[in-house]
Short mmCIF file of C-alpha atoms and ligand atoms in Angstrom, two decimals:
data_model
loop_
_atom_site.label_atom_id
_atom_site.label_comp_id
_atom_site.label_asym_id
_atom_site.label_seq_id
_atom_site.Cartn_x
_atom_site.Cartn_y
_atom_site.Cartn_z
CA MET A 29 -16.95 54.64 43.89
CA GLU A 30 -16.76 53.55 40.60
CA GLY A 31 -13.31 52.07 40.08
CA LYS A 32 -11.42 53.47 36.64
CA LYS A 33 -12.41 52.10 33.34
CA SER A 34 -9.95 50.52 31.20
CA ALA A 35 -8.26 50.34 27.99
CA ILE A 36 -5.97 48.35 25.74
CA ILE A 37 -4.57 50.03 22.63
CA ILE A 38 -3.21 47.61 19.72
CA GLY A 39 -0.84 49.52 17.98
CA ALA A 40 1.76 52.42 19.12
CA GLY A 41 1.94 54.20 15.99
CA ILE A 42 0.69 58.05 16.23
CA GLY A 43 -3.01 57.46 16.12
CA GLY A 44 -2.44 54.50 18.97
CA ILE A 45 -0.18 56.80 21.24
CA THR A 46 -2.40 60.11 20.77
CA THR A 47 -5.61 58.27 21.70
CA ALA A 48 -3.79 56.36 24.63
CA VAL A 49 -2.97 60.37 26.04
CA TYR A 50 -6.72 61.36 25.01
CA LEU A 51 -8.06 58.69 27.23
CA ALA A 52 -5.85 58.25 30.12
CA LYS A 53 -6.62 62.56 30.47
CA ASN A 54 -9.55 61.21 30.39
CA GLY A 55 -9.54 58.88 33.50
CA TYR A 56 -8.66 55.52 31.46
CA ASP A 57 -6.44 53.41 32.82
CA VAL A 58 -4.54 52.49 29.19
CA GLU A 59 -2.01 49.86 28.20
CA VAL A 60 -0.80 50.14 24.22
CA PHE A 61 0.43 47.15 22.69
CA GLU A 62 2.88 46.82 19.91
CA LYS A 63 4.07 44.17 17.89
CA ASN A 64 7.65 45.63 16.96
CA GLY A 65 10.43 46.41 19.66
CA SER A 66 9.94 50.24 19.36
CA PRO A 67 7.27 52.66 19.06
CA GLY A 68 6.06 54.90 16.01
CA GLY A 69 5.42 52.17 12.97
CA ARG A 70 5.08 54.46 9.75
CA CYS A 71 6.27 57.30 11.76
CA GLY A 72 9.33 55.42 13.50
CA GLN A 73 13.07 55.77 13.91
CA MET A 74 16.00 54.19 12.53
CA ILE A 75 19.65 54.65 14.52
CA ARG A 76 23.06 53.14 12.85
CA ASP A 77 26.12 54.31 12.77
CA GLY A 78 25.46 57.42 14.20
CA HIS A 79 22.90 57.84 11.04
CA ARG A 80 19.19 58.87 11.89
CA PHE A 81 16.73 57.82 9.61
CA ASP A 82 13.14 58.65 9.85
CA LEU A 83 11.10 55.47 8.68
CA GLY A 84 8.03 56.97 6.81
CA ALA A 85 7.03 60.20 7.41
CA THR A 86 9.51 63.16 6.65
CA MET A 87 7.48 66.36 6.26
CA MET A 88 5.53 68.11 9.19
CA LEU A 89 2.81 69.69 7.08
CA MET A 90 -0.24 71.39 7.90
CA PRO A 91 1.16 72.75 11.50
CA GLY A 92 -2.39 74.28 12.06
CA ILE A 93 -4.04 70.37 12.65
CA TYR A 94 -1.42 69.58 15.07
CA ARG A 95 -1.12 73.17 16.92
CA GLU A 96 -4.76 72.30 18.04
CA ILE A 97 -4.64 68.07 18.53
CA PHE A 98 -1.50 69.09 21.09
CA LYS A 99 -2.99 71.79 22.43
CA SER A 100 -6.28 70.18 23.39
CA LEU A 101 -3.90 67.51 25.20
CA GLY A 102 -2.18 69.95 27.29
CA ILE A 103 1.61 69.22 24.99
CA PRO A 104 3.63 72.46 23.80
CA ILE A 105 4.69 71.58 20.28
CA PHE A 106 5.92 74.40 18.38
CA GLU A 107 6.59 76.63 22.25
CA ASN A 108 10.69 75.55 22.95
CA GLY A 109 11.51 76.28 19.30
CA ASP A 110 12.86 72.94 18.53
CA ILE A 111 10.11 72.48 15.54
CA LYS A 112 11.26 75.01 12.92
CA PRO A 113 9.75 76.15 9.97
CA LEU A 114 11.74 75.97 6.23
CA GLU A 115 12.22 78.37 4.35
CA ASP A 116 12.03 76.39 1.14
CA LEU A 117 9.21 73.45 1.12
CA TYR A 118 11.10 71.74 -1.50
CA LYS A 119 13.28 71.59 -4.85
CA ILE A 120 12.12 69.43 -7.40
CA TYR A 121 14.05 68.51 -10.15
CA PHE A 122 12.78 67.71 -14.19
CA ASP A 123 15.09 65.66 -16.13
CA ASN A 124 15.52 68.65 -18.53
CA ASN A 125 17.54 70.16 -15.57
CA GLU A 126 14.83 72.71 -14.72
CA ILE A 127 14.14 72.98 -11.53
CA ILE A 128 11.56 74.99 -9.43
CA THR A 129 12.14 75.55 -5.79
CA PHE A 130 8.56 75.65 -4.05
CA SER A 131 8.60 78.34 -1.19
CA PRO A 132 6.44 80.22 0.66
CA ASP A 133 7.80 83.16 -0.71
CA ALA A 134 5.69 84.91 -3.38
CA GLU A 135 8.88 87.02 -4.92
CA LYS A 136 10.75 83.91 -5.42
CA MET A 137 7.77 81.89 -6.75
CA LYS A 138 6.89 84.81 -9.49
CA ILE A 139 10.50 84.88 -10.79
CA GLN A 140 10.39 81.32 -11.63
CA HIS A 141 6.90 80.98 -12.20
CA GLU A 142 7.23 83.97 -14.60
CA LYS A 143 10.31 82.67 -16.44
CA ILE A 144 8.62 79.02 -17.20
CA GLU A 145 4.98 80.44 -18.40
CA PRO A 146 4.73 84.17 -18.34
CA GLY A 147 1.59 84.83 -16.18
CA SER A 148 1.19 81.70 -14.44
CA PHE A 149 2.52 83.23 -11.06
CA VAL A 150 -1.35 85.22 -11.21
CA LYS A 151 -3.07 82.16 -11.81
CA SER A 152 -0.76 79.78 -9.36
CA GLN A 153 -1.99 82.07 -6.47
CA LYS A 154 -5.45 81.59 -7.28
CA TYR A 155 -4.74 77.88 -7.07
CA VAL A 156 -3.84 78.24 -4.28
CA THR A 157 -6.03 80.38 -2.96
CA ASP A 158 -8.85 78.37 -3.88
CA GLY A 159 -6.96 75.04 -2.35
CA TYR A 160 -6.22 76.53 0.74
CA GLU A 161 -10.39 76.97 0.94
CA ILE A 162 -10.95 73.39 0.02
CA PHE A 163 -8.67 72.87 2.81
CA GLN A 164 -10.40 75.08 5.06
CA ILE A 165 -13.88 73.72 4.35
CA GLY A 166 -12.39 70.44 4.16
CA VAL A 167 -11.35 70.32 7.69
CA HIS A 168 -14.54 71.63 9.24
CA LYS A 169 -17.03 69.70 7.28
CA LEU A 170 -15.46 66.74 6.02
CA ILE A 171 -11.93 65.58 7.94
CA GLY A 172 -12.17 67.38 11.10
CA ARG A 173 -15.59 65.93 12.37
CA ASN A 174 -17.82 62.71 12.95
CA PHE A 175 -19.85 61.50 10.81
CA TYR A 176 -22.98 59.45 13.15
CA ASN A 177 -25.24 58.39 10.39
CA ILE A 178 -25.54 58.73 6.65
CA PHE A 179 -28.10 61.79 6.51
CA GLN A 180 -25.13 64.03 8.22
CA PHE A 181 -22.76 62.93 5.72
CA ALA A 182 -25.37 62.59 2.21
CA ASN A 183 -27.95 65.75 2.42
CA ILE A 184 -28.44 68.23 0.49
CA ARG A 185 -26.39 70.96 2.10
CA ASN A 186 -23.28 68.09 1.35
CA VAL A 187 -24.15 68.27 -2.33
CA GLY A 188 -22.94 71.75 -2.16
CA MET A 189 -20.04 71.48 -0.19
CA LEU A 190 -19.13 68.12 -2.41
CA ILE A 191 -18.96 70.75 -5.22
CA LYS A 192 -17.10 73.36 -3.50
CA LEU A 193 -14.62 70.48 -2.42
CA LYS A 194 -14.10 69.78 -6.33
CA THR A 195 -15.09 66.03 -6.08
CA TYR A 196 -16.28 66.43 -9.22
CA ILE A 197 -13.26 66.79 -11.43
CA SER A 198 -9.65 64.92 -11.56
CA ASN A 199 -6.99 66.91 -9.65
CA TRP A 200 -4.89 66.91 -12.92
CA ALA A 201 -7.86 68.25 -15.32
CA TYR A 202 -8.47 70.86 -12.91
CA ALA A 203 -4.48 72.49 -12.50
CA LYS A 204 -5.24 72.19 -16.68
CA LYS A 205 -7.27 74.76 -16.11
CA PHE A 206 -4.45 77.26 -14.60
CA PHE A 207 -1.76 76.06 -16.36
CA ARG A 208 -0.33 74.93 -19.66
CA ASN A 209 3.75 74.14 -19.05
CA ARG A 210 3.78 70.49 -18.43
CA HIS A 211 6.19 70.94 -15.63
CA LEU A 212 4.02 73.38 -13.67
CA LEU A 213 0.83 70.99 -14.28
CA MET A 214 3.44 68.13 -12.33
CA ALA A 215 4.61 70.12 -9.53
CA TYR A 216 1.10 71.26 -8.85
CA THR A 217 -0.06 67.41 -8.99
CA PHE A 218 2.54 65.54 -7.95
CA GLN A 219 1.44 65.78 -4.02
CA ASN A 220 -1.35 63.59 -4.65
CA ILE A 221 1.37 60.36 -4.21
CA TYR A 222 1.57 61.56 -0.19
CA VAL A 223 -1.82 60.07 0.22
CA GLY A 224 -1.15 57.44 -2.39
CA GLN A 225 -3.32 58.52 -5.19
CA SER A 226 -2.60 59.75 -9.08
CA PRO A 227 -4.01 63.33 -9.66
CA PHE A 228 -5.02 61.61 -12.79
CA ASN A 229 -8.28 59.98 -11.23
CA SER A 230 -8.19 61.32 -7.68
CA PRO A 231 -10.22 64.36 -7.18
CA ALA A 232 -9.34 68.26 -7.36
CA LEU A 233 -9.69 68.14 -3.49
CA PHE A 234 -6.01 67.23 -3.29
CA SER A 235 -4.84 70.51 -4.72
CA MET A 236 -5.39 71.39 -1.34
CA VAL A 237 -2.23 69.68 0.12
CA PRO A 238 -0.09 71.98 -2.14
CA ALA A 239 -1.91 75.10 -0.76
CA ALA A 240 -2.08 73.96 2.42
CA GLU A 241 2.16 73.73 2.07
CA LEU A 242 2.51 76.91 0.51
CA ILE A 243 -0.06 78.90 2.80
CA GLU A 244 1.01 76.96 5.82
CA GLY A 245 4.51 75.90 5.49
CA SER A 246 6.03 73.02 5.96
CA PHE A 247 8.13 71.94 9.58
CA PHE A 248 10.62 70.02 10.85
CA PRO A 249 11.48 69.10 14.75
CA LYS A 250 14.52 68.72 15.73
CA GLY A 251 15.75 64.82 16.61
CA GLY A 252 13.54 64.71 13.15
CA MET A 253 9.77 63.38 13.15
CA PHE A 254 10.26 60.97 15.74
CA ALA A 255 10.41 63.74 17.66
CA ILE A 256 6.52 63.96 17.52
CA ILE A 257 6.03 60.39 18.78
CA GLU A 258 8.55 60.82 21.91
CA LYS A 259 6.42 64.16 22.95
CA LEU A 260 3.29 62.28 22.85
CA LEU A 261 4.98 59.04 24.28
CA ALA A 262 6.18 61.61 27.39
CA ALA A 263 2.42 62.79 28.08
CA ALA A 264 1.66 59.37 27.80
CA GLN A 265 3.83 57.66 30.61
CA SER A 266 3.17 60.94 32.56
CA CYS A 267 -0.27 60.34 32.51
CA GLY A 268 0.29 56.86 33.52
CA VAL A 269 -0.19 54.55 30.51
CA LYS A 270 1.75 51.47 30.25
CA PHE A 271 3.45 50.25 27.06
CA SER A 272 4.24 46.25 26.30
CA TYR A 273 6.42 45.97 22.92
CA ASN A 274 7.21 43.25 21.30
CA MET A 275 3.29 41.91 21.86
CA ALA A 276 1.72 41.53 18.72
CA ALA A 277 -2.28 40.62 18.94
CA LYS A 278 -3.37 37.60 17.83
CA THR A 279 -7.31 37.86 18.44
CA ILE A 280 -9.83 40.16 19.36
CA LYS A 281 -11.74 38.20 21.74
CA VAL A 282 -15.48 38.80 21.11
CA SER A 283 -18.71 37.47 23.01
CA GLY A 284 -22.30 38.63 22.00
CA LYS A 285 -22.38 42.41 21.31
CA ARG A 286 -18.70 43.04 22.94
CA ALA A 287 -15.08 42.83 22.32
CA GLU A 288 -14.01 41.34 25.76
CA GLY A 289 -10.08 41.53 25.45
CA VAL A 290 -7.12 40.99 23.73
CA ILE A 291 -5.46 37.61 23.00
CA PHE A 292 -1.44 37.99 22.27
CA ASP A 293 0.65 35.64 20.16
CA ASP A 294 2.44 34.66 23.50
CA GLY A 295 -0.98 33.35 24.87
CA THR A 296 -1.51 36.20 27.34
CA GLU A 297 -4.98 37.50 27.61
CA VAL A 298 -5.82 41.15 28.50
CA LYS A 299 -9.30 41.89 29.27
CA ALA A 300 -10.26 45.21 29.15
CA ASP A 301 -13.42 47.61 29.08
CA ILE A 302 -12.96 49.09 26.10
CA ILE A 303 -10.27 48.11 22.82
CA VAL A 304 -8.30 50.82 20.28
CA ALA A 305 -7.20 48.93 17.30
CA ASN A 306 -4.44 51.32 15.67
CA ALA A 307 -3.09 48.35 13.78
CA ASP A 308 -4.46 48.58 10.06
CA LEU A 309 -7.99 48.16 10.10
CA PRO A 310 -8.65 45.87 7.31
CA TYR A 311 -5.49 43.51 8.98
CA VAL A 312 -7.99 44.02 12.47
CA TYR A 313 -11.22 42.55 10.39
CA ARG A 314 -9.02 40.05 8.85
CA LYS A 315 -6.86 38.66 10.82
CA LEU A 316 -7.88 39.58 14.55
CA LEU A 317 -11.61 39.48 14.36
CA PRO A 318 -14.50 36.36 13.23
CA ASP A 319 -15.92 38.77 10.88
CA LYS A 320 -15.55 37.02 7.47
CA ARG A 321 -17.85 38.92 5.57
CA GLN A 322 -16.66 42.61 6.63
CA SER A 323 -13.53 41.54 6.02
CA GLN A 324 -14.17 40.64 2.23
CA ARG A 325 -16.20 43.82 2.05
CA LEU A 326 -13.16 45.67 2.78
CA ASP A 327 -10.93 43.23 0.35
CA ASN A 328 -12.75 44.69 -2.35
CA MET A 329 -12.22 47.99 -1.35
CA LYS A 330 -9.76 50.32 -3.67
CA TYR A 331 -6.45 50.60 -2.02
CA SER A 332 -3.69 52.89 -2.59
CA CYS A 333 0.00 52.80 -3.85
CA SER A 334 3.10 51.13 -1.45
CA ALA A 335 6.63 52.54 -1.96
CA ILE A 336 9.95 51.23 -1.95
CA CYS A 337 11.81 53.08 0.58
CA TYR A 338 16.29 53.22 0.61
CA HIS A 339 18.40 54.13 3.44
CA TRP A 340 21.67 55.57 3.05
CA GLY A 341 24.20 56.51 5.59
CA LEU A 342 26.86 57.84 3.44
CA ASP A 343 30.59 59.02 4.22
CA LYS A 344 30.33 61.99 1.99
CA VAL A 345 28.07 64.66 1.71
CA TYR A 346 26.29 65.86 -0.99
CA PRO A 347 25.33 69.81 -0.09
CA GLN A 348 23.35 69.70 -3.83
CA LEU A 349 20.96 68.04 -2.51
CA GLY A 350 18.30 70.09 0.05
CA HIS A 351 16.26 69.26 3.07
CA HIS A 352 13.41 67.95 0.89
CA SER A 353 14.64 66.93 -3.01
CA VAL A 354 11.84 66.07 -5.80
CA PHE A 355 12.78 64.49 -8.70
CA LEU A 356 9.66 64.22 -11.46
CA SER A 357 10.30 62.20 -14.45
CA ASP A 358 9.20 63.35 -17.82
CA GLY A 359 7.39 60.06 -18.15
CA PHE A 360 5.32 61.23 -15.13
CA ARG A 361 1.76 59.86 -16.16
CA GLU A 362 3.88 56.42 -17.62
CA GLY A 363 5.20 56.55 -14.34
CA LEU A 364 1.81 56.35 -12.10
CA ASP A 365 0.04 54.38 -14.48
CA ARG A 366 2.62 51.53 -13.96
CA ILE A 367 2.07 51.99 -10.30
CA PHE A 368 -1.39 52.18 -10.05
CA ILE A 369 -2.18 49.82 -12.90
CA ASP A 370 0.58 47.07 -13.14
CA LYS A 371 1.20 47.43 -9.48
CA SER A 372 4.73 48.00 -10.47
CA VAL A 373 7.02 50.24 -10.67
CA SER A 374 8.72 52.82 -13.67
CA ASP A 375 11.43 52.14 -15.40
CA HIS A 376 12.44 56.07 -14.94
CA PRO A 377 10.66 56.58 -11.75
CA SER A 378 9.86 60.00 -9.97
CA PHE A 379 11.38 60.30 -6.40
CA TYR A 380 11.36 61.44 -3.50
CA VAL A 381 15.21 62.22 -1.44
CA HIS A 382 15.04 63.50 2.42
CA ALA A 383 18.36 65.01 3.72
CA PRO A 384 17.53 65.58 7.33
CA ALA A 385 20.91 66.38 7.86
CA ARG A 386 20.47 69.86 6.21
CA THR A 387 18.05 71.58 8.85
CA ASP A 388 19.36 68.83 11.90
CA PRO A 389 22.87 68.33 11.67
CA SER A 390 22.25 65.22 14.43
CA ALA A 391 21.27 63.48 11.84
CA ALA A 392 24.33 62.50 10.52
CA PRO A 393 28.07 62.12 12.36
CA GLU A 394 30.26 65.23 11.04
CA ASN A 395 31.36 65.20 7.60
CA GLN A 396 28.85 62.34 6.91
CA ASP A 397 25.74 62.42 5.28
CA THR A 398 21.81 60.20 6.05
CA LEU A 399 19.38 60.10 3.01
CA SER A 400 16.71 58.62 2.21
CA PHE A 401 14.49 57.89 -0.74
CA ILE A 402 10.99 56.83 -1.45
CA VAL A 403 10.06 55.77 -4.56
CA GLY A 404 6.09 55.14 -5.18
CA ALA A 405 5.00 51.59 -6.27
CA GLY A 406 2.05 49.53 -6.90
CA HIS A 407 0.63 47.29 -3.91
CA VAL A 408 1.21 44.10 -3.24
CA ASP A 409 -1.34 42.43 -5.46
CA LYS A 410 -1.23 38.50 -5.37
CA MET A 411 -2.44 38.79 -9.57
CA LYS A 412 0.51 40.10 -10.55
CA LYS A 413 3.49 38.81 -11.12
CA GLN A 414 5.91 40.83 -8.61
CA ASP A 415 9.22 39.89 -7.66
CA TRP A 416 10.01 43.13 -5.30
CA ASP A 417 13.56 42.27 -4.18
CA THR A 418 14.43 42.23 -8.68
CA LEU A 419 12.25 45.62 -8.81
CA ALA A 420 13.74 47.19 -5.86
CA LYS A 421 17.65 46.45 -7.42
CA LYS A 422 15.96 48.06 -10.92
CA THR A 423 15.08 51.37 -9.08
CA ARG A 424 18.05 51.24 -7.02
CA ALA A 425 20.02 51.50 -10.14
CA ALA A 426 17.49 54.40 -11.63
CA VAL A 427 17.49 56.53 -8.79
CA ILE A 428 21.50 56.50 -8.80
CA GLN A 429 21.47 57.10 -12.45
CA ARG A 430 19.40 60.32 -12.51
CA LEU A 431 21.52 61.45 -9.16
CA LYS A 432 25.05 60.72 -11.62
CA GLN A 433 23.08 63.41 -14.06
CA LEU A 434 22.78 65.57 -11.50
CA GLY A 435 26.21 65.91 -11.15
CA LEU A 436 26.36 63.09 -7.77
CA GLU A 437 28.85 61.04 -9.83
CA ASP A 438 30.37 59.09 -7.13
CA ILE A 439 27.48 58.41 -4.62
CA GLU A 440 27.09 54.84 -5.26
CA GLU A 441 31.08 54.77 -3.93
CA HIS A 442 30.52 56.64 -0.96
CA ILE A 443 27.44 54.30 0.41
CA LYS A 444 28.65 52.85 3.54
CA PHE A 445 25.15 50.70 4.11
CA GLU A 446 21.61 50.67 3.44
CA ILE A 447 17.75 49.78 4.91
CA CYS A 448 15.55 49.10 1.92
CA PHE A 449 11.81 48.26 2.93
CA THR A 450 9.83 47.36 -0.13
CA PRO A 451 5.91 46.97 -0.21
CA GLU A 452 6.20 43.43 1.54
CA ASP A 453 8.23 44.71 3.91
CA TRP A 454 5.70 47.37 4.73
CA GLU A 455 2.82 44.71 4.80
CA SER A 456 5.22 42.53 7.28
CA VAL A 457 6.49 45.14 9.20
CA CYS A 458 3.41 46.96 10.05
CA ASN A 459 1.03 44.81 9.21
CA ILE A 460 -0.35 46.89 6.64
CA SER A 461 -2.39 45.36 3.97
CA ARG A 462 -1.18 44.92 0.47
CA GLY A 463 1.88 47.33 1.80
CA SER A 464 -0.56 50.00 0.87
CA VAL A 465 1.25 52.57 3.04
CA PHE A 466 -0.16 55.60 2.41
CA GLY A 467 -3.90 54.46 3.31
CA SER A 468 -4.48 51.71 3.46
CA LEU A 469 -7.40 51.88 1.74
CA ALA A 470 -7.59 54.81 -0.70
CA HIS A 471 -9.20 57.94 -0.42
CA ASN A 472 -11.58 58.47 -3.41
CA LEU A 473 -14.79 59.73 -3.09
CA LEU A 474 -16.49 56.98 -1.72
CA GLN A 475 -13.84 56.03 0.39
CA MET A 476 -14.25 59.13 2.52
CA GLY A 477 -16.27 60.68 5.13
CA TYR A 478 -19.07 58.38 6.15
CA PHE A 479 -18.01 55.96 3.17
CA ARG A 480 -14.61 55.34 5.04
CA PRO A 481 -15.06 51.90 7.29
CA HIS A 482 -15.93 54.11 11.10
CA ASN A 483 -13.68 54.25 14.19
CA GLN A 484 -17.07 52.21 16.04
CA HIS A 485 -17.11 48.43 15.19
CA SER A 486 -20.76 48.26 14.01
CA ARG A 487 -21.86 45.14 16.31
CA TYR A 488 -19.07 45.20 19.03
CA LYS A 489 -19.99 49.16 20.64
CA ASN A 490 -16.49 49.10 22.54
CA LEU A 491 -14.24 48.30 19.98
CA TYR A 492 -12.76 50.96 18.35
CA PHE A 493 -11.04 52.12 15.57
CA VAL A 494 -7.67 55.01 15.05
CA GLY A 495 -5.69 55.43 12.50
CA GLY A 496 -4.74 55.75 8.28
CA SER A 497 -7.11 53.13 7.27
CA THR A 498 -10.13 54.94 9.35
CA HIS A 499 -11.62 58.23 9.31
CA PRO A 500 -10.59 60.30 8.19
CA GLY A 501 -7.72 59.32 6.39
CA ASN A 502 -3.83 58.79 6.27
CA GLY A 503 -0.77 61.40 6.84
CA ILE A 504 0.01 62.26 9.94
CA PRO A 505 -2.55 65.24 10.42
CA ASN A 506 -5.58 63.04 9.54
CA VAL A 507 -4.40 60.36 11.73
CA LEU A 508 -4.21 63.18 14.68
CA LEU A 509 -7.55 64.20 14.06
CA SER A 510 -8.83 60.68 14.26
CA ALA A 511 -7.37 60.05 17.57
CA LYS A 512 -9.12 63.18 18.10
CA LEU A 513 -12.17 62.16 17.07
CA THR A 514 -12.31 58.07 18.01
CA SER A 515 -11.61 59.19 21.27
CA GLU A 516 -14.59 62.01 21.53
CA ARG A 517 -16.49 59.11 20.34
CA ILE A 518 -15.25 56.99 23.17
CA LEU A 519 -15.80 59.39 26.01
CA ASN A 520 -18.93 60.53 24.46
CA ASN A 521 -20.51 57.08 24.66
C1 FAD B 29 7.26 56.42 3.37
C2 FAD B 29 6.16 57.53 4.21
C3 FAD B 29 6.31 58.52 4.06
C4 FAD B 29 5.41 59.18 4.27
N1 FAD B 29 5.32 60.42 4.50
C5 FAD B 29 4.88 61.35 5.70
C6 FAD B 29 5.09 62.64 5.46
O1 FAD B 29 5.79 63.12 5.11
N2 FAD B 29 4.16 63.62 6.11
C7 FAD B 29 2.95 63.00 7.14
O2 FAD B 29 2.10 63.55 7.77
N3 FAD B 29 2.79 61.40 6.98
C8 FAD B 29 3.97 61.01 6.07
N4 FAD B 29 3.07 59.15 6.21
C9 FAD B 29 2.08 58.86 6.48
C10 FAD B 29 2.42 58.37 8.06
O3 FAD B 29 3.54 57.95 8.49
C11 FAD B 29 1.07 57.79 8.31
O4 FAD B 29 -0.19 58.02 7.53
C12 FAD B 29 1.00 57.40 10.19
O5 FAD B 29 2.29 57.76 10.71
C13 FAD B 29 0.32 56.46 9.97
O6 FAD B 29 -0.24 56.40 11.75
P1 FAD B 29 -1.18 55.34 12.28
O7 FAD B 29 -0.82 55.59 13.55
O8 FAD B 29 -2.41 55.67 11.18
O9 FAD B 29 -0.36 53.82 11.93
P2 FAD B 29 0.72 52.81 12.07
O10 FAD B 29 2.04 53.98 12.08
O11 FAD B 29 1.11 52.13 10.99
O12 FAD B 29 0.94 52.45 12.85
C14 FAD B 29 -0.01 50.85 13.58
C15 FAD B 29 1.02 50.23 14.81
O13 FAD B 29 -0.06 48.73 14.57
C16 FAD B 29 1.24 47.75 15.36
N5 FAD B 29 0.79 46.99 15.06
C17 FAD B 29 0.11 46.41 13.92
N6 FAD B 29 -0.25 44.99 14.07
C18 FAD B 29 -0.39 44.69 15.40
C19 FAD B 29 -0.62 43.64 15.90
N7 FAD B 29 -1.31 42.44 15.67
N8 FAD B 29 -0.45 43.51 17.50
C20 FAD B 29 0.37 44.48 17.53
N9 FAD B 29 0.28 45.62 16.97
C21 FAD B 29 0.30 45.94 15.87
C22 FAD B 29 2.08 48.28 14.34
O14 FAD B 29 3.55 47.56 14.27
C23 FAD B 29 2.46 50.29 14.25
O15 FAD B 29 3.23 50.09 14.97
C24 FAD B 29 4.06 58.50 5.22
C25 FAD B 29 4.42 57.12 5.28
C26 FAD B 29 4.98 56.25 4.67
C27 FAD B 29 5.21 54.98 4.85
#
């Protein structure tokens, strides 16, 4: 009888762990090696003095994709009631103190829309319905399938699909067909930053994001986003997957047309029938493989933006802040230009705040608060003068100033501790090229579908990739799909 096939997975991010479960359930002996001391990568967790922080991802969007993937793995996800829909998606604050609360409740949306721009509610419904159609076409024809050759992607039928997906117009220009009011334009396009893009030069395809949020809702698990990782870990362990932490892969050993094994920092060498790299794809080509030409080609591609993140444990609760808050600055476009052109941060940045204890009190000690801030920033660029420590200090001051304007006058005095991640930290902690955490590779049309680096190496056919920088792209729903598609490719071989 033939023995079990073996697989090594480099990285215990959500992409790596999900692939491990798929493979183990299909008869593989799987071992996952992670460079850090704990799993999750950009969906990891930190706990300090009773304050629990989600390190990166905080919003559980597109629940249909989670449902599909978890069902295919036989893992209950929504069934035991510890993942709840949020009543409101987020509150958006503008500089003139105008507030828009994004909510799946149509009546709530109608009242706000008609106050800001009479007639805009009906238009918003069209924007959302059309955006949701884009989402459905996108999932079936672009992001939810493997492309085995270029003809499956670039064919006459798909030209029609690309037109339907609104890839010919920028998201901002497209939104202007629906709204005149600047705040509404900002409210329906800022979500591009979720995939590290500016709405001014990314396709209107991404109008699918607010549409999917408003139609399918936003959810939050008890225990934070890391609870998703825990569910996957439990399933992986129950089907025999082994995990080794503090094991950084140093080289993928290749011979002829095969990847033979992995050599780790401590000199250990492990061999397997297949290798799956969940670590950032351009990093893997640059650092772990001998393939310098391909690595150079990847270097010349476009990269997403990065983020400066602050995690605060506070000894006071600020109930003014809901679970998710978004502060959009009047200098919206200028801010995006500072990020994408100058590779820096705006002096008056737009930013996002996560207050998980609003939904799950266990995220903070009683009468205390746990807040995380995400501020879009340029990625690490050796050609620019970037002093991230100074930028992080300046940006922190701007964030505090904006919170004071909202009435949180004393917030700075109540910060017990702070953990800050700059683009350089993202680069070193998770090995994300240029600290481009929302990609790393950008999601422009020429880097999507068949044009995104493939999930199977073209020479070493037993070397596969999974995660945000391969097909279909970044964000947890995409990465879950990536795990399914990569596993399908492996299992169909
Ligand atoms: C600030 C921020 C906010 C976000 N918000 C959201 C959100 O609200 N909703 C959402 O859906 N998505 C969000 N995302 C995106 C989401 O977190 C990512 O798409 C997802 O977690 C990426 O998973 P991954 O498996 O592709 O990669 P990673 O999580 O990066 O996992 C790769 C793993 O490989 C490990 N590794 C790297 N090099 C090596 C090596 N040499 N040897 C061994 N191990 C190695 C890394 O340490 C890491 O654990 C956010 C991301 C960030 C950064």
